[in-house]
Tab-separated table of C-alpha atoms in Angstrom:
chain	number	residue	atom	x	y	z
A	1	UNK	CA	-16.565	-125.718	-129.762
A	2	UNK	CA	-13.222	-124.634	-132.178
A	3	UNK	CA	-13.684	-125.156	-135.431
A	4	UNK	CA	-11.232	-124.737	-138.972
A	5	UNK	CA	-11.920	-121.343	-140.968
A	6	UNK	CA	-10.377	-119.924	-144.185
A	7	UNK	CA	-11.153	-116.755	-146.007
A	8	UNK	CA	-10.510	-116.749	-149.240
A	9	UNK	CA	-11.447	-114.906	-152.690
A	10	UNK	CA	-13.638	-117.558	-155.085
A	11	UNK	CA	-14.753	-116.882	-159.098
A	12	UNK	CA	-17.677	-116.485	-161.165
A	13	UNK	CA	-20.286	-120.022	-160.897
A	14	UNK	CA	-18.646	-120.202	-164.773
A	15	UNK	CA	-14.808	-120.422	-163.798
A	16	UNK	CA	-15.907	-122.591	-160.815
A	17	UNK	CA	-17.563	-125.002	-163.089
A	18	UNK	CA	-14.563	-124.644	-165.668
A	19	UNK	CA	-12.016	-125.724	-162.633
A	20	UNK	CA	-14.240	-128.182	-161.284
A	21	UNK	CA	-14.238	-130.141	-164.857
A	22	UNK	CA	-10.688	-129.527	-165.216
A	23	UNK	CA	-9.956	-131.532	-162.148
A	24	UNK	CA	-12.410	-134.074	-163.261
A	25	UNK	CA	-9.951	-134.418	-166.526
A	26	UNK	CA	-7.103	-134.343	-164.692
A	27	UNK	CA	-8.496	-136.834	-162.330
A	28	UNK	CA	-8.973	-139.302	-164.675
A	29	UNK	CA	-5.515	-139.013	-166.470
A	30	UNK	CA	-3.360	-139.702	-163.233
A	31	UNK	CA	-6.010	-140.561	-160.168
A	32	UNK	CA	-7.135	-138.786	-156.879
A	33	UNK	CA	-5.531	-136.039	-155.966
A	34	UNK	CA	-5.160	-133.353	-153.134
A	35	UNK	CA	-7.933	-130.339	-153.397
A	36	UNK	CA	-9.538	-132.700	-156.344
A	37	UNK	CA	-12.937	-132.237	-154.598
A	38	UNK	CA	-12.505	-128.372	-153.284
A	39	UNK	CA	-14.523	-126.153	-154.961
A	40	UNK	CA	-11.979	-123.192	-157.399
A	41	UNK	CA	-10.603	-120.360	-154.946
A	42	UNK	CA	-7.590	-117.526	-154.017
A	43	UNK	CA	-6.582	-119.008	-149.765
A	44	UNK	CA	-6.545	-115.276	-148.082
A	45	UNK	CA	-5.437	-117.550	-144.805
A	46	UNK	CA	-7.156	-120.732	-142.797
A	47	UNK	CA	-7.005	-120.780	-138.427
A	48	UNK	CA	-8.307	-122.528	-136.154
A	49	UNK	CA	-10.849	-120.597	-133.453
A	50	UNK	CA	-13.597	-121.158	-131.290
A	51	UNK	CA	-16.806	-120.176	-132.790
A	52	UNK	CA	-18.145	-117.117	-130.526
A	53	UNK	CA	-14.180	-115.937	-130.524
A	54	UNK	CA	-15.140	-115.704	-134.905
A	55	UNK	CA	-18.184	-113.313	-133.657
A	56	UNK	CA	-16.024	-110.456	-132.083
A	57	UNK	CA	-13.546	-110.628	-134.833
A	58	UNK	CA	-16.431	-110.653	-137.059
A	59	UNK	CA	-17.158	-107.222	-137.262
A	60	UNK	CA	-13.604	-105.518	-137.573
A	61	UNK	CA	-13.041	-108.310	-140.511
A	62	UNK	CA	-16.260	-107.058	-142.005
A	63	UNK	CA	-15.917	-103.595	-141.891
A	64	UNK	CA	-11.790	-104.158	-143.510
A	65	UNK	CA	-14.018	-105.861	-146.327
A	66	UNK	CA	-16.751	-103.600	-146.338
A	67	UNK	CA	-13.669	-100.665	-147.724
A	68	UNK	CA	-12.667	-102.895	-150.637
A	69	UNK	CA	-13.835	-101.839	-154.221
A	70	UNK	CA	-14.253	-104.336	-156.545
A	71	UNK	CA	-11.651	-105.320	-159.188
A	72	UNK	CA	-10.850	-107.510	-162.251
A	73	UNK	CA	-8.820	-110.467	-161.599
A	74	UNK	CA	-7.235	-111.908	-164.695
A	75	UNK	CA	-6.325	-115.391	-164.902
A	76	UNK	CA	-3.280	-116.173	-167.345
A	77	UNK	CA	-2.092	-119.473	-167.460
A	78	UNK	CA	-0.899	-122.400	-165.345
A	79	UNK	CA	2.292	-122.907	-163.234
A	80	UNK	CA	3.840	-125.032	-160.331
A	81	UNK	CA	5.426	-125.537	-156.714
A	82	UNK	CA	8.417	-127.544	-156.249
A	83	UNK	CA	5.939	-129.133	-153.700
A	84	UNK	CA	3.549	-130.435	-156.652
A	85	UNK	CA	1.221	-127.634	-156.339
A	86	UNK	CA	-0.282	-127.328	-160.304
A	87	UNK	CA	-2.385	-124.202	-160.106
A	88	UNK	CA	-3.559	-120.573	-162.317
A	89	UNK	CA	-2.287	-118.095	-162.145
A	90	UNK	CA	-3.166	-114.546	-161.728
A	91	UNK	CA	-1.411	-111.214	-164.031
A	92	UNK	CA	0.830	-109.379	-162.503
A	93	UNK	CA	-1.680	-106.468	-161.887
A	94	UNK	CA	-4.419	-108.808	-160.572
A	95	UNK	CA	-1.790	-110.330	-157.759
A	96	UNK	CA	-0.977	-107.490	-156.722
A	97	UNK	CA	-4.543	-106.205	-155.769
A	98	UNK	CA	-5.113	-109.783	-154.399
A	99	UNK	CA	-1.582	-109.345	-151.908
A	100	UNK	CA	-2.125	-105.655	-150.992
A	101	UNK	CA	-6.093	-107.000	-149.780
A	102	UNK	CA	-4.645	-110.346	-148.917
A	103	UNK	CA	-1.898	-108.611	-146.192
A	104	UNK	CA	-5.248	-105.775	-145.030
A	105	UNK	CA	-7.412	-109.012	-144.131
A	106	UNK	CA	-4.598	-110.995	-142.594
A	107	UNK	CA	-4.018	-107.938	-140.530
A	108	UNK	CA	-7.566	-107.839	-139.273
A	109	UNK	CA	-7.409	-111.387	-138.433
A	110	UNK	CA	-5.777	-111.271	-134.937
A	111	UNK	CA	-5.083	-114.765	-134.291
A	112	UNK	CA	-2.068	-117.233	-133.471
A	113	UNK	CA	-2.382	-120.181	-135.332
A	114	UNK	CA	-3.337	-118.309	-138.757
A	115	UNK	CA	-1.702	-119.837	-141.918
A	116	UNK	CA	-1.160	-116.944	-144.688
A	117	UNK	CA	-0.830	-117.186	-147.965
A	118	UNK	CA	1.984	-114.973	-149.733
A	119	UNK	CA	1.248	-116.083	-153.404
A	120	UNK	CA	-2.464	-115.405	-154.864
A	121	UNK	CA	-2.912	-118.901	-157.052
A	122	UNK	CA	-5.763	-120.912	-157.474
A	123	UNK	CA	-5.277	-124.678	-156.843
A	124	UNK	CA	-5.985	-126.928	-159.613
A	125	UNK	CA	-4.046	-130.072	-157.733
A	126	UNK	CA	-1.842	-130.299	-154.390
A	127	UNK	CA	1.214	-132.376	-153.475
A	128	UNK	CA	0.993	-134.251	-157.759
A	129	UNK	CA	4.477	-136.550	-157.833
A	130	UNK	CA	6.246	-135.088	-160.618
A	131	UNK	CA	4.997	-137.927	-163.233
A	132	UNK	CA	1.655	-136.370	-162.503
A	133	UNK	CA	2.498	-132.925	-162.685
A	134	UNK	CA	4.008	-133.541	-165.894
A	135	UNK	CA	0.543	-134.986	-166.960
A	136	UNK	CA	-1.487	-131.927	-165.311
A	137	UNK	CA	0.768	-129.227	-167.472
A	138	UNK	CA	0.390	-131.442	-170.575
A	139	UNK	CA	-2.968	-131.501	-170.503
A	140	UNK	CA	-2.837	-128.087	-169.534
A	141	UNK	CA	-1.587	-125.227	-171.294
A	142	UNK	CA	-3.103	-122.318	-171.551
A	143	UNK	CA	-5.848	-120.397	-169.874
A	144	UNK	CA	-7.643	-116.922	-170.180
A	145	UNK	CA	-10.561	-116.019	-167.807
A	146	UNK	CA	-11.358	-113.128	-165.966
A	147	UNK	CA	-13.939	-112.655	-163.152
A	148	UNK	CA	-14.720	-109.712	-161.038
A	149	UNK	CA	-13.839	-109.989	-157.103
A	150	UNK	CA	-16.053	-108.471	-155.392
A	151	UNK	CA	-16.334	-110.669	-152.042
A	152	UNK	CA	-14.458	-112.882	-149.357
A	153	UNK	CA	-15.463	-115.748	-148.696
A	154	UNK	CA	-15.610	-117.094	-145.392
A	155	UNK	CA	-15.498	-120.949	-145.420
A	156	UNK	CA	-15.679	-123.338	-142.439
A	157	UNK	CA	-13.686	-126.872	-142.294
A	158	UNK	CA	-16.651	-129.862	-142.978
A	159	UNK	CA	-14.796	-133.134	-141.478
A	160	UNK	CA	-17.361	-134.870	-142.840
A	161	UNK	CA	-16.397	-134.526	-146.403
A	162	UNK	CA	-13.026	-132.853	-146.303
A	163	UNK	CA	-13.612	-129.615	-147.191
A	164	UNK	CA	-14.703	-126.080	-146.620
A	165	UNK	CA	-18.162	-125.167	-146.585
A	166	UNK	CA	-18.514	-121.354	-147.283
A	167	UNK	CA	-21.047	-120.093	-144.868
A	168	UNK	CA	-20.547	-116.573	-145.489
A	169	UNK	CA	-19.637	-113.348	-147.871
A	170	UNK	CA	-18.384	-110.399	-147.490
A	171	UNK	CA	-19.359	-107.704	-149.924
A	172	UNK	CA	-17.191	-105.046	-151.303
A	173	UNK	CA	-18.925	-102.257	-150.709
A	174	UNK	CA	-16.054	-99.425	-151.274
A	175	UNK	CA	-16.365	-97.129	-147.963
A	176	UNK	CA	-14.433	-95.151	-146.698
A	177	UNK	CA	-12.352	-96.523	-143.720
A	178	UNK	CA	-13.894	-95.195	-139.875
A	179	UNK	CA	-11.163	-93.210	-138.082
A	180	UNK	CA	-13.201	-93.197	-135.332
A	181	UNK	CA	-12.527	-89.087	-136.072
A	182	UNK	CA	-15.387	-86.870	-135.825
A	183	UNK	CA	-15.595	-85.252	-139.332
A	184	UNK	CA	-18.277	-82.958	-139.447
A	185	UNK	CA	-17.291	-79.424	-138.191
A	186	UNK	CA	-21.508	-78.550	-137.316
């Protein structure tokens, strides 16, 4: 059976709760909006696959993720895209590391129907009209939060609730990449 999957970075529980509260406060002011009920995350990619196909790729993806080393992500401000997305932005150094990992992961997930994110951000709302966006920008003007990024999460779209469910995490283990070359001389 085919399913829609997503790989994402997720902040720690206190930031997830803070973002949830922000979304609820925004909804009180502007009404319902896209991504209102989505848990805080930074999307790496989304793709559609048969479950057995993912199981075949999972070993390679897991091995790639195991080579990453945990790092600190600084969330430093709010911004928006022309399409009405309002989001929290990481600082320059965090973005640089996130982008490097995102590129490595999307290369490890060789699927044709993959939607890749190119700019790391933590969405608050999507598809806001200009008036809603103006209210969001007035409500939220500063933020400074940080979290240790130490895993990537596999999420599967749940059509009943129209949100992604976290189904697995892949920890960063700081392992050396396997090259397939024998490293022992004895």
